[in-house]
mmCIF file with all atom_site columns, C-alpha atoms in Angstrom:
data_model
loop_
_atom_site.group_PDB
_atom_site.id
_atom_site.type_symbol
_atom_site.label_atom_id
_atom_site.label_alt_id
_atom_site.label_comp_id
_atom_site.label_asym_id
_atom_site.label_entity_id
_atom_site.label_seq_id
_atom_site.pdbx_PDB_ins_code
_atom_site.Cartn_x
_atom_site.Cartn_y
_atom_site.Cartn_z
_atom_site.occupancy
_atom_site.B_iso_or_equiv
_atom_site.pdbx_formal_charge
_atom_site.auth_seq_id
_atom_site.auth_comp_id
_atom_site.auth_asym_id
_atom_site.auth_atom_id
_atom_site.pdbx_PDB_model_num
ATOM 1   C CA . SER A 1 1   ? 100.132 98.912  1.013   1.00 0.00 ? 26  SER A CA 1
ATOM 2   C CA . GLY A 1 2   ? 101.617 97.933  4.326   1.00 0.00 ? 27  GLY A CA 1
ATOM 3   C CA . GLN A 1 3   ? 104.450 100.473 4.175   1.00 0.00 ? 28  GLN A CA 1
ATOM 4   C CA . PRO A 1 4   ? 105.526 102.227 7.441   1.00 0.00 ? 29  PRO A CA 1
ATOM 5   C CA . VAL A 1 5   ? 104.165 105.737 7.916   1.00 0.00 ? 30  VAL A CA 1
ATOM 6   C CA . LYS A 1 6   ? 106.388 108.293 9.620   1.00 0.00 ? 31  LYS A CA 1
ATOM 7   C CA . ALA A 1 7   ? 105.087 110.645 12.284  1.00 0.00 ? 32  ALA A CA 1
ATOM 8   C CA . THR A 1 8   ? 104.113 114.113 11.115  1.00 0.00 ? 33  THR A CA 1
ATOM 9   C CA . SER A 1 9   ? 103.374 115.668 14.509  1.00 0.00 ? 34  SER A CA 1
ATOM 10  C CA . ILE A 1 10  ? 104.151 115.188 18.196  1.00 0.00 ? 35  ILE A CA 1
ATOM 11  C CA . ASN A 1 11  ? 102.618 116.894 21.209  1.00 0.00 ? 36  ASN A CA 1
ATOM 12  C CA . ILE A 1 12  ? 103.110 117.020 24.964  1.00 0.00 ? 37  ILE A CA 1
ATOM 13  C CA . ASP A 1 13  ? 99.516  116.351 25.950  1.00 0.00 ? 38  ASP A CA 1
ATOM 14  C CA . LYS A 1 14  ? 99.654  116.503 29.725  1.00 0.00 ? 39  LYS A CA 1
ATOM 15  C CA . ILE A 1 15  ? 101.964 117.635 32.541  1.00 0.00 ? 40  ILE A CA 1
ATOM 16  C CA . THR A 1 16  ? 101.297 116.641 36.147  1.00 0.00 ? 41  THR A CA 1
ATOM 17  C CA . ILE A 1 17  ? 103.249 118.008 39.119  1.00 0.00 ? 42  ILE A CA 1
ATOM 18  C CA . LYS A 1 18  ? 103.258 115.852 42.244  1.00 0.00 ? 43  LYS A CA 1
ATOM 19  C CA . ARG A 1 19  ? 103.863 118.018 45.315  1.00 0.00 ? 44  ARG A CA 1
ATOM 20  C CA . ASN A 1 20  ? 103.401 117.004 48.958  1.00 0.00 ? 45  ASN A CA 1
ATOM 21  C CA . GLY A 1 21  ? 101.038 114.175 48.007  1.00 0.00 ? 46  GLY A CA 1
ATOM 22  C CA . ILE A 1 22  ? 98.925  116.389 45.729  1.00 0.00 ? 47  ILE A CA 1
ATOM 23  C CA . ASP A 1 23  ? 98.654  116.095 41.937  1.00 0.00 ? 48  ASP A CA 1
ATOM 24  C CA . ILE A 1 24  ? 98.654  119.447 40.139  1.00 0.00 ? 49  ILE A CA 1
ATOM 25  C CA . GLU A 1 25  ? 97.809  119.323 36.440  1.00 0.00 ? 50  GLU A CA 1
ATOM 26  C CA . VAL A 1 26  ? 99.117  122.191 34.299  1.00 0.00 ? 51  VAL A CA 1
ATOM 27  C CA . LYS A 1 27  ? 98.571  123.021 30.649  1.00 0.00 ? 52  LYS A CA 1
ATOM 28  C CA . PRO A 1 28  ? 101.636 122.153 28.539  1.00 0.00 ? 53  PRO A CA 1
ATOM 29  C CA . GLU A 1 29  ? 101.408 125.464 26.680  1.00 0.00 ? 54  GLU A CA 1
ATOM 30  C CA . ASP A 1 30  ? 101.389 127.563 29.874  1.00 0.00 ? 55  ASP A CA 1
ATOM 31  C CA . HIS A 1 31  ? 104.423 129.002 31.650  1.00 0.00 ? 56  HIS A CA 1
ATOM 32  C CA . PHE A 1 32  ? 104.801 127.558 35.127  1.00 0.00 ? 57  PHE A CA 1
ATOM 33  C CA . GLU A 1 33  ? 107.473 127.010 37.761  1.00 0.00 ? 58  GLU A CA 1
ATOM 34  C CA . VAL A 1 34  ? 108.296 123.940 39.822  1.00 0.00 ? 59  VAL A CA 1
ATOM 35  C CA . TYR A 1 35  ? 110.012 123.558 43.184  1.00 0.00 ? 60  TYR A CA 1
ATOM 36  C CA . THR A 1 36  ? 112.857 121.388 44.357  1.00 0.00 ? 61  THR A CA 1
ATOM 37  C CA . GLY A 1 37  ? 111.369 118.115 45.591  1.00 0.00 ? 62  GLY A CA 1
ATOM 38  C CA . ASP A 1 38  ? 108.590 118.121 42.997  1.00 0.00 ? 63  ASP A CA 1
ATOM 39  C CA . THR A 1 39  ? 108.023 115.161 40.682  1.00 0.00 ? 64  THR A CA 1
ATOM 40  C CA . ILE A 1 40  ? 106.915 115.976 37.114  1.00 0.00 ? 65  ILE A CA 1
ATOM 41  C CA . GLU A 1 41  ? 105.110 113.573 34.788  1.00 0.00 ? 66  GLU A CA 1
ATOM 42  C CA . PHE A 1 42  ? 104.991 114.284 31.041  1.00 0.00 ? 67  PHE A CA 1
ATOM 43  C CA . ASP A 1 43  ? 102.601 112.535 28.654  1.00 0.00 ? 68  ASP A CA 1
ATOM 44  C CA . ALA A 1 44  ? 103.154 112.892 24.889  1.00 0.00 ? 69  ALA A CA 1
ATOM 45  C CA . SER A 1 45  ? 101.809 111.359 21.673  1.00 0.00 ? 70  SER A CA 1
ATOM 46  C CA . VAL A 1 46  ? 102.456 111.303 17.929  1.00 0.00 ? 71  VAL A CA 1
ATOM 47  C CA . ASP A 1 47  ? 99.729  111.470 15.296  1.00 0.00 ? 72  ASP A CA 1
ATOM 48  C CA . ASP A 1 48  ? 97.467  108.433 14.966  1.00 0.00 ? 73  ASP A CA 1
ATOM 49  C CA . ALA A 1 49  ? 98.577  107.660 11.391  1.00 0.00 ? 74  ALA A CA 1
ATOM 50  C CA . ALA A 1 50  ? 102.197 106.997 12.429  1.00 0.00 ? 75  ALA A CA 1
ATOM 51  C CA . THR A 1 51  ? 103.179 103.319 12.342  1.00 0.00 ? 76  THR A CA 1
ATOM 52  C CA . ASN A 1 52  ? 105.783 103.692 15.095  1.00 0.00 ? 77  ASN A CA 1
ATOM 53  C CA . LYS A 1 53  ? 104.365 105.650 17.992  1.00 0.00 ? 78  LYS A CA 1
ATOM 54  C CA . LYS A 1 54  ? 107.393 105.297 20.247  1.00 0.00 ? 79  LYS A CA 1
ATOM 55  C CA . ILE A 1 55  ? 108.756 108.525 21.783  1.00 0.00 ? 80  ILE A CA 1
ATOM 56  C CA . THR A 1 56  ? 112.322 109.298 22.841  1.00 0.00 ? 81  THR A CA 1
ATOM 57  C CA . TRP A 1 57  ? 112.824 111.617 25.840  1.00 0.00 ? 82  TRP A CA 1
ATOM 58  C CA . LEU A 1 58  ? 115.875 113.609 26.849  1.00 0.00 ? 83  LEU A CA 1
ATOM 59  C CA . ILE A 1 59  ? 117.031 116.612 28.877  1.00 0.00 ? 84  ILE A CA 1
ATOM 60  C CA . ALA A 1 60  ? 118.790 118.963 26.481  1.00 0.00 ? 85  ALA A CA 1
ATOM 61  C CA . GLU A 1 61  ? 119.744 121.603 29.058  1.00 0.00 ? 86  GLU A CA 1
ATOM 62  C CA . GLY A 1 62  ? 119.869 121.665 32.849  1.00 0.00 ? 87  GLY A CA 1
ATOM 63  C CA . LYS A 1 63  ? 120.671 117.999 33.421  1.00 0.00 ? 88  LYS A CA 1
ATOM 64  C CA . ASP A 1 64  ? 122.057 118.815 36.889  1.00 0.00 ? 89  ASP A CA 1
ATOM 65  C CA . PHE A 1 65  ? 118.706 120.190 38.028  1.00 0.00 ? 90  PHE A CA 1
ATOM 66  C CA . VAL A 1 66  ? 116.599 117.048 37.565  1.00 0.00 ? 91  VAL A CA 1
ATOM 67  C CA . LYS A 1 67  ? 116.843 113.278 37.938  1.00 0.00 ? 92  LYS A CA 1
ATOM 68  C CA . GLU A 1 68  ? 115.126 110.762 35.677  1.00 0.00 ? 93  GLU A CA 1
ATOM 69  C CA . LYS A 1 69  ? 112.779 108.417 37.524  1.00 0.00 ? 94  LYS A CA 1
ATOM 70  C CA . SER A 1 70  ? 111.218 106.473 34.635  1.00 0.00 ? 95  SER A CA 1
ATOM 71  C CA . LYS A 1 71  ? 110.683 106.378 30.855  1.00 0.00 ? 96  LYS A CA 1
ATOM 72  C CA . GLU A 1 72  ? 107.692 104.458 29.534  1.00 0.00 ? 97  GLU A CA 1
ATOM 73  C CA . ASN A 1 73  ? 107.363 105.314 25.841  1.00 0.00 ? 98  ASN A CA 1
ATOM 74  C CA . ASN A 1 74  ? 104.846 108.156 25.962  1.00 0.00 ? 99  ASN A CA 1
ATOM 75  C CA . LYS A 1 75  ? 105.383 108.923 29.682  1.00 0.00 ? 100 LYS A CA 1
ATOM 76  C CA . TYR A 1 76  ? 108.435 110.597 31.231  1.00 0.00 ? 101 TYR A CA 1
ATOM 77  C CA . VAL A 1 77  ? 108.901 111.153 34.980  1.00 0.00 ? 102 VAL A CA 1
ATOM 78  C CA . LEU A 1 78  ? 111.467 113.538 36.515  1.00 0.00 ? 103 LEU A CA 1
ATOM 79  C CA . GLU A 1 79  ? 112.344 114.599 40.045  1.00 0.00 ? 104 GLU A CA 1
ATOM 80  C CA . VAL A 1 80  ? 113.506 118.198 40.591  1.00 0.00 ? 105 VAL A CA 1
ATOM 81  C CA . ILE A 1 81  ? 116.655 118.195 42.724  1.00 0.00 ? 106 ILE A CA 1
ATOM 82  C CA . ASN A 1 82  ? 118.222 121.645 42.183  1.00 0.00 ? 107 ASN A CA 1
ATOM 83  C CA . PRO A 1 83  ? 116.998 125.125 41.264  1.00 0.00 ? 108 PRO A CA 1
ATOM 84  C CA . GLY A 1 84  ? 117.573 126.272 37.684  1.00 0.00 ? 109 GLY A CA 1
ATOM 85  C CA . LYS A 1 85  ? 116.172 126.117 34.152  1.00 0.00 ? 110 LYS A CA 1
ATOM 86  C CA . PHE A 1 86  ? 115.923 122.894 32.183  1.00 0.00 ? 111 PHE A CA 1
ATOM 87  C CA . ARG A 1 87  ? 114.512 121.773 28.816  1.00 0.00 ? 112 ARG A CA 1
ATOM 88  C CA . VAL A 1 88  ? 112.620 118.547 28.157  1.00 0.00 ? 113 VAL A CA 1
ATOM 89  C CA . ILE A 1 89  ? 112.520 117.259 24.565  1.00 0.00 ? 114 ILE A CA 1
ATOM 90  C CA . ALA A 1 90  ? 110.164 114.586 23.201  1.00 0.00 ? 115 ALA A CA 1
ATOM 91  C CA . SER A 1 91  ? 111.064 113.171 19.750  1.00 0.00 ? 116 SER A CA 1
ATOM 92  C CA . ALA A 1 92  ? 109.334 110.735 17.416  1.00 0.00 ? 117 ALA A CA 1
ATOM 93  C CA . ASP A 1 93  ? 111.476 107.578 17.359  1.00 0.00 ? 118 ASP A CA 1
ATOM 94  C CA . ASN A 1 94  ? 111.123 106.742 13.651  1.00 0.00 ? 119 ASN A CA 1
ATOM 95  C CA . GLY A 1 95  ? 113.565 109.010 11.857  1.00 0.00 ? 120 GLY A CA 1
ATOM 96  C CA . ALA A 1 96  ? 110.947 111.605 11.016  1.00 0.00 ? 121 ALA A CA 1
ATOM 97  C CA . GLY A 1 97  ? 112.855 114.389 12.794  1.00 0.00 ? 122 GLY A CA 1
ATOM 98  C CA . ILE A 1 98  ? 109.694 115.505 14.590  1.00 0.00 ? 123 ILE A CA 1
ATOM 99  C CA . SER A 1 99  ? 110.122 116.821 18.152  1.00 0.00 ? 124 SER A CA 1
ATOM 100 C CA . THR A 1 100 ? 108.666 119.191 20.726  1.00 0.00 ? 125 THR A CA 1
ATOM 101 C CA . SER A 1 101 ? 110.152 120.743 23.848  1.00 0.00 ? 126 SER A CA 1
ATOM 102 C CA . LYS A 1 102 ? 109.224 122.418 27.123  1.00 0.00 ? 127 LYS A CA 1
ATOM 103 C CA . ASP A 1 103 ? 111.370 124.876 29.106  1.00 0.00 ? 128 ASP A CA 1
ATOM 104 C CA . ILE A 1 104 ? 110.780 124.850 32.872  1.00 0.00 ? 129 ILE A CA 1
ATOM 105 C CA . ASN A 1 105 ? 112.222 126.900 35.737  1.00 0.00 ? 130 ASN A CA 1
ATOM 106 C CA . ALA A 1 106 ? 112.842 125.190 39.084  1.00 0.00 ? 131 ALA A CA 1
ATOM 107 C CA . ILE A 1 107 ? 112.833 127.247 42.313  1.00 0.00 ? 132 ILE A CA 1
ATOM 108 C CA . ARG A 1 108 ? 114.503 126.358 45.588  1.00 0.00 ? 133 ARG A CA 1
ATOM 109 C CA . THR A 1 109 ? 111.979 125.259 48.209  1.00 0.00 ? 134 THR A CA 1
ATOM 110 C CA . ALA A 1 110 ? 112.254 127.199 51.467  1.00 0.00 ? 135 ALA A CA 1
ATOM 111 C CA . THR A 1 111 ? 113.028 124.945 54.433  1.00 0.00 ? 136 THR A CA 1
ATOM 112 C CA . SER A 1 112 ? 112.443 127.644 57.062  1.00 0.00 ? 137 SER A CA 1
ATOM 113 C CA . ILE A 1 113 ? 111.740 131.371 57.403  1.00 0.00 ? 138 ILE A CA 1
ATOM 114 C CA . MET A 1 114 ? 113.101 133.417 60.309  1.00 0.00 ? 139 MET A CA 1
ATOM 115 C CA . LEU A 1 115 ? 110.895 136.454 60.886  1.00 0.00 ? 140 LEU A CA 1
ATOM 116 C CA . SER A 1 116 ? 111.957 139.300 63.154  1.00 0.00 ? 141 SER A CA 1
ATOM 117 C CA . SER A 1 117 ? 111.472 143.025 63.711  1.00 0.00 ? 142 SER A CA 1
ATOM 118 C CA . LYS A 1 118 ? 114.486 145.313 63.580  1.00 0.00 ? 143 LYS A CA 1
ATOM 119 C CA . THR A 1 119 ? 112.890 148.685 64.292  1.00 0.00 ? 144 THR A CA 1
ATOM 120 C CA . GLY A 1 120 ? 109.594 150.161 65.360  1.00 0.00 ? 145 GLY A CA 1
ATOM 121 C CA . LEU A 1 121 ? 108.286 147.308 67.518  1.00 0.00 ? 146 LEU A CA 1
ATOM 122 C CA . VAL A 1 122 ? 108.602 146.381 71.190  1.00 0.00 ? 147 VAL A CA 1
ATOM 123 C CA . PRO A 1 123 ? 108.405 142.762 72.475  1.00 0.00 ? 148 PRO A CA 1
ATOM 124 C CA . TYR A 1 124 ? 105.198 142.250 74.441  1.00 0.00 ? 149 TYR A CA 1
ATOM 125 C CA . VAL A 1 125 ? 103.342 139.658 76.502  1.00 0.00 ? 150 VAL A CA 1
ATOM 126 C CA . GLN A 1 126 ? 102.869 135.960 75.735  1.00 0.00 ? 151 GLN A CA 1
ATOM 127 C CA . GLY A 1 127 ? 100.606 135.486 72.737  1.00 0.00 ? 152 GLY A CA 1
ATOM 128 C CA . ILE A 1 128 ? 101.422 138.963 71.407  1.00 0.00 ? 153 ILE A CA 1
ATOM 129 C CA . ASP A 1 129 ? 104.854 139.169 69.823  1.00 0.00 ? 154 ASP A CA 1
ATOM 130 C CA . TYR A 1 130 ? 105.111 142.935 69.481  1.00 0.00 ? 155 TYR A CA 1
ATOM 131 C CA . VAL A 1 131 ? 103.258 146.117 70.411  1.00 0.00 ? 156 VAL A CA 1
ATOM 132 C CA . VAL A 1 132 ? 103.283 149.354 68.435  1.00 0.00 ? 157 VAL A CA 1
ATOM 133 C CA . ALA A 1 133 ? 101.443 152.683 68.656  1.00 0.00 ? 158 ALA A CA 1
ATOM 134 C CA . GLU A 1 134 ? 99.058  154.038 66.062  1.00 0.00 ? 159 GLU A CA 1
ATOM 135 C CA . GLY A 1 135 ? 100.807 155.966 63.326  1.00 0.00 ? 160 GLY A CA 1
ATOM 136 C CA . LYS A 1 136 ? 104.081 154.109 63.753  1.00 0.00 ? 161 LYS A CA 1
ATOM 137 C CA . ASP A 1 137 ? 105.908 151.889 61.305  1.00 0.00 ? 162 ASP A CA 1
ATOM 138 C CA . ILE A 1 138 ? 105.948 148.097 61.580  1.00 0.00 ? 163 ILE A CA 1
ATOM 139 C CA . ASP A 1 139 ? 109.244 146.931 60.101  1.00 0.00 ? 164 ASP A CA 1
ATOM 140 C CA . PHE A 1 140 ? 109.920 143.244 59.504  1.00 0.00 ? 165 PHE A CA 1
ATOM 141 C CA . GLU A 1 141 ? 112.744 141.162 58.077  1.00 0.00 ? 166 GLU A CA 1
ATOM 142 C CA . ALA A 1 142 ? 112.367 137.615 56.767  1.00 0.00 ? 167 ALA A CA 1
ATOM 143 C CA . ILE A 1 143 ? 115.478 135.457 56.314  1.00 0.00 ? 168 ILE A CA 1
ATOM 144 C CA . ILE A 1 144 ? 114.908 132.350 54.188  1.00 0.00 ? 169 ILE A CA 1
ATOM 145 C CA . ASN A 1 145 ? 116.804 129.104 54.526  1.00 0.00 ? 170 ASN A CA 1
ATOM 146 C CA . PRO A 1 146 ? 118.642 127.717 52.633  1.00 0.00 ? 171 PRO A CA 1
ATOM 147 C CA . SER A 1 147 ? 120.791 130.742 51.865  1.00 0.00 ? 172 SER A CA 1
ATOM 148 C CA . ASP A 1 148 ? 120.446 130.354 48.078  1.00 0.00 ? 173 ASP A CA 1
ATOM 149 C CA . ALA A 1 149 ? 116.662 130.825 48.261  1.00 0.00 ? 174 ALA A CA 1
ATOM 150 C CA . LEU A 1 150 ? 115.391 134.177 46.991  1.00 0.00 ? 175 LEU A CA 1
ATOM 151 C CA . GLY A 1 151 ? 113.935 136.882 49.210  1.00 0.00 ? 176 GLY A CA 1
ATOM 152 C CA . SER A 1 152 ? 111.823 138.083 46.289  1.00 0.00 ? 177 SER A CA 1
ATOM 153 C CA . ASP A 1 153 ? 109.858 134.828 46.587  1.00 0.00 ? 178 ASP A CA 1
ATOM 154 C CA . ILE A 1 154 ? 108.339 136.038 49.902  1.00 0.00 ? 179 ILE A CA 1
ATOM 155 C CA . ILE A 1 155 ? 104.706 137.176 49.770  1.00 0.00 ? 180 ILE A CA 1
ATOM 156 C CA . TRP A 1 156 ? 103.802 139.545 52.623  1.00 0.00 ? 181 TRP A CA 1
ATOM 157 C CA . SER A 1 157 ? 100.281 139.947 54.014  1.00 0.00 ? 182 SER A CA 1
ATOM 158 C CA . VAL A 1 158 ? 98.450  141.164 57.109  1.00 0.00 ? 183 VAL A CA 1
ATOM 159 C CA . GLU A 1 159 ? 95.402  139.524 58.696  1.00 0.00 ? 184 GLU A CA 1
ATOM 160 C CA . ASN A 1 160 ? 93.147  141.335 61.185  1.00 0.00 ? 185 ASN A CA 1
ATOM 161 C CA . ILE A 1 161 ? 92.511  138.999 64.148  1.00 0.00 ? 186 ILE A CA 1
ATOM 162 C CA . ASN A 1 162 ? 91.047  141.274 66.842  1.00 0.00 ? 187 ASN A CA 1
ATOM 163 C CA . GLY A 1 163 ? 89.319  144.652 66.881  1.00 0.00 ? 188 GLY A CA 1
ATOM 164 C CA . ASP A 1 164 ? 89.205  147.170 64.051  1.00 0.00 ? 189 ASP A CA 1
ATOM 165 C CA . ALA A 1 165 ? 92.931  147.089 63.443  1.00 0.00 ? 190 ALA A CA 1
ATOM 166 C CA . GLU A 1 166 ? 94.067  148.591 60.177  1.00 0.00 ? 191 GLU A CA 1
ATOM 167 C CA . VAL A 1 167 ? 97.494  148.284 58.603  1.00 0.00 ? 192 VAL A CA 1
ATOM 168 C CA . ARG A 1 168 ? 98.612  149.803 55.344  1.00 0.00 ? 193 ARG A CA 1
ATOM 169 C CA . LEU A 1 169 ? 100.942 147.843 53.116  1.00 0.00 ? 194 LEU A CA 1
ATOM 170 C CA . ASP A 1 170 ? 103.719 148.635 50.675  1.00 0.00 ? 195 ASP A CA 1
ATOM 171 C CA . ASN A 1 171 ? 105.384 152.031 50.554  1.00 0.00 ? 196 ASN A CA 1
ATOM 172 C CA . LEU A 1 172 ? 103.192 153.999 52.956  1.00 0.00 ? 197 LEU A CA 1
ATOM 173 C CA . GLY A 1 173 ? 105.461 153.503 55.958  1.00 0.00 ? 198 GLY A CA 1
ATOM 174 C CA . SER A 1 174 ? 107.876 156.406 56.489  1.00 0.00 ? 199 SER A CA 1
ATOM 175 C CA . ASN A 1 175 ? 110.890 154.086 56.499  1.00 0.00 ? 200 ASN A CA 1
ATOM 176 C CA . ASN A 1 176 ? 109.978 152.859 53.004  1.00 0.00 ? 201 ASN A CA 1
ATOM 177 C CA . GLN A 1 177 ? 111.603 149.521 53.804  1.00 0.00 ? 202 GLN A CA 1
ATOM 178 C CA . ASN A 1 178 ? 110.453 147.253 50.992  1.00 0.00 ? 203 ASN A CA 1
ATOM 179 C CA . GLN A 1 179 ? 113.285 145.326 49.404  1.00 0.00 ? 204 GLN A CA 1
ATOM 180 C CA . SER A 1 180 ? 114.764 141.891 48.777  1.00 0.00 ? 205 SER A CA 1
ATOM 181 C CA . ILE A 1 181 ? 118.482 141.183 48.742  1.00 0.00 ? 206 ILE A CA 1
ATOM 182 C CA . GLY A 1 182 ? 119.712 137.602 48.426  1.00 0.00 ? 207 GLY A CA 1
ATOM 183 C CA . ASN A 1 183 ? 117.682 135.444 50.800  1.00 0.00 ? 208 ASN A CA 1
ATOM 184 C CA . VAL A 1 184 ? 116.459 138.428 52.870  1.00 0.00 ? 209 VAL A CA 1
ATOM 185 C CA . SER A 1 185 ? 113.142 140.220 52.358  1.00 0.00 ? 210 SER A CA 1
ATOM 186 C CA . LYS A 1 186 ? 112.295 143.427 54.242  1.00 0.00 ? 211 LYS A CA 1
ATOM 187 C CA . LYS A 1 187 ? 108.853 144.985 54.527  1.00 0.00 ? 212 LYS A CA 1
ATOM 188 C CA . SER A 1 188 ? 107.400 148.120 56.129  1.00 0.00 ? 213 SER A CA 1
ATOM 189 C CA . PHE A 1 189 ? 103.799 148.492 57.227  1.00 0.00 ? 214 PHE A CA 1
ATOM 190 C CA . LEU A 1 190 ? 102.032 151.447 58.801  1.00 0.00 ? 215 LEU A CA 1
ATOM 191 C CA . ALA A 1 191 ? 99.887  150.916 61.935  1.00 0.00 ? 216 ALA A CA 1
ATOM 192 C CA . VAL A 1 192 ? 96.664  152.891 61.438  1.00 0.00 ? 217 VAL A CA 1
ATOM 193 C CA . LYS A 1 193 ? 93.982  151.672 63.895  1.00 0.00 ? 218 LYS A CA 1
ATOM 194 C CA . THR A 1 194 ? 94.120  149.825 67.206  1.00 0.00 ? 219 THR A CA 1
ATOM 195 C CA . GLY A 1 195 ? 93.682  146.060 67.413  1.00 0.00 ? 220 GLY A CA 1
ATOM 196 C CA . ASP A 1 196 ? 95.641  142.858 66.827  1.00 0.00 ? 221 ASP A CA 1
ATOM 197 C CA . VAL A 1 197 ? 97.035  141.826 63.456  1.00 0.00 ? 222 VAL A CA 1
ATOM 198 C CA . LYS A 1 198 ? 98.953  138.832 62.140  1.00 0.00 ? 223 LYS A CA 1
ATOM 199 C CA . VAL A 1 199 ? 101.876 139.728 59.883  1.00 0.00 ? 224 VAL A CA 1
ATOM 200 C CA . ILE A 1 200 ? 102.537 136.794 57.536  1.00 0.00 ? 225 ILE A CA 1
ATOM 201 C CA . ALA A 1 201 ? 105.636 136.047 55.468  1.00 0.00 ? 226 ALA A CA 1
ATOM 202 C CA . LYS A 1 202 ? 104.878 133.233 53.002  1.00 0.00 ? 227 LYS A CA 1
ATOM 203 C CA . HIS A 1 203 ? 107.317 131.745 50.539  1.00 0.00 ? 228 HIS A CA 1
ATOM 204 C CA . LYS A 1 204 ? 105.853 131.033 47.103  1.00 0.00 ? 229 LYS A CA 1
ATOM 205 C CA . THR A 1 205 ? 106.579 127.328 47.650  1.00 0.00 ? 230 THR A CA 1
ATOM 206 C CA . GLY A 1 206 ? 104.058 127.295 50.525  1.00 0.00 ? 231 GLY A CA 1
ATOM 207 C CA . ARG A 1 207 ? 106.127 127.541 53.717  1.00 0.00 ? 232 ARG A CA 1
ATOM 208 C CA . GLU A 1 208 ? 105.157 130.454 55.954  1.00 0.00 ? 233 GLU A CA 1
ATOM 209 C CA . THR A 1 209 ? 105.598 132.006 59.377  1.00 0.00 ? 234 THR A CA 1
ATOM 210 C CA . HIS A 1 210 ? 103.921 134.893 61.196  1.00 0.00 ? 235 HIS A CA 1
ATOM 211 C CA . ARG A 1 211 ? 104.065 137.296 64.151  1.00 0.00 ? 236 ARG A CA 1
ATOM 212 C CA . ILE A 1 212 ? 101.197 138.847 66.143  1.00 0.00 ? 237 ILE A CA 1
ATOM 213 C CA . VAL A 1 213 ? 101.307 142.640 66.547  1.00 0.00 ? 238 VAL A CA 1
ATOM 214 C CA . ARG A 1 214 ? 99.080  144.666 68.909  1.00 0.00 ? 239 ARG A CA 1
ATOM 215 C CA . ILE A 1 215 ? 98.385  148.241 67.810  1.00 0.00 ? 240 ILE A CA 1
ATOM 216 C CA . LEU A 1 216 ? 97.635  150.508 70.788  1.00 0.00 ? 241 LEU A CA 1
ATOM 217 C CA . PRO A 1 217 ? 96.308  154.073 71.006  1.00 0.00 ? 242 PRO A CA 1
ATOM 218 C CA . ILE A 1 218 ? 98.924  156.779 71.266  1.00 0.00 ? 243 ILE A CA 1
ATOM 219 C CA . THR A 1 219 ? 99.498  157.846 74.870  1.00 0.00 ? 244 THR A CA 1
ATOM 220 C CA . THR A 1 220 ? 99.069  161.607 75.089  1.00 0.00 ? 245 THR A CA 1
ATOM 221 C CA . ASP A 1 221 ? 99.564  162.107 78.827  1.00 0.00 ? 246 ASP A CA 1
ATOM 222 C CA . ILE A 1 222 ? 100.818 160.288 81.910  1.00 0.00 ? 247 ILE A CA 1
ATOM 223 C CA . ASP A 1 223 ? 99.694  161.288 85.415  1.00 0.00 ? 248 ASP A CA 1
ATOM 224 C CA . LEU A 1 224 ? 102.289 160.609 88.096  1.00 0.00 ? 249 LEU A CA 1
ATOM 225 C CA . LYS A 1 225 ? 101.044 160.763 91.686  1.00 0.00 ? 250 LYS A CA 1
ATOM 226 C CA . ALA A 1 226 ? 102.883 160.069 94.933  1.00 0.00 ? 251 ALA A CA 1
ATOM 227 C CA . ASP A 1 227 ? 101.215 158.086 97.671  1.00 0.00 ? 252 ASP A CA 1
ATOM 228 C CA . LYS A 1 228 ? 101.239 159.325 101.281 1.00 0.00 ? 253 LYS A CA 1
ATOM 229 C CA . TYR A 1 229 ? 104.725 157.911 101.846 1.00 0.00 ? 254 TYR A CA 1
#
């Protein structure tokens, strides 16, 4: 009677990511990624029968990637400061040797994306960045800052904004330019039908930029006439 009872189990019950003023709750058992600048809150608990319910928190790996903000027994708050993998461990603080851990991967947040066309497009009028003929390739290059961000984190898409424009994605362009090297991502599209489209390069952390492309009919003939002079 009255003897201390050691913990027999410990669980991370809740993980909340605070990003740009928004709280994102994720399941502790799921794989997920965080971004530099995120704040992560962990909530853990030991079994109800344990006399001492205090929890000890520590970063076992990747200490250079995060910064501790607070420890309040069952709650642990970290700020992600560098990209990389880190491991959070929660242990029962009563000598029971019970612990649980969570491995998390942090990704560099893009600060800016420079989007340009290297081939296949011609600069056009204000409001329309480029013009291209039907059947031609639309080749774009996105350069992500900072330089240690990954080009593979760019998600490409095309939005029809005027007319019946149609653009094919992925490897259907003849240049087959679809690759990511370092912080550069290249993408080829194929212009199919006339109209205006918005080509969007969006980093997985949320930052994006776009260019407007006008697809015009192919010119098959040009009549050249002299005036009376």
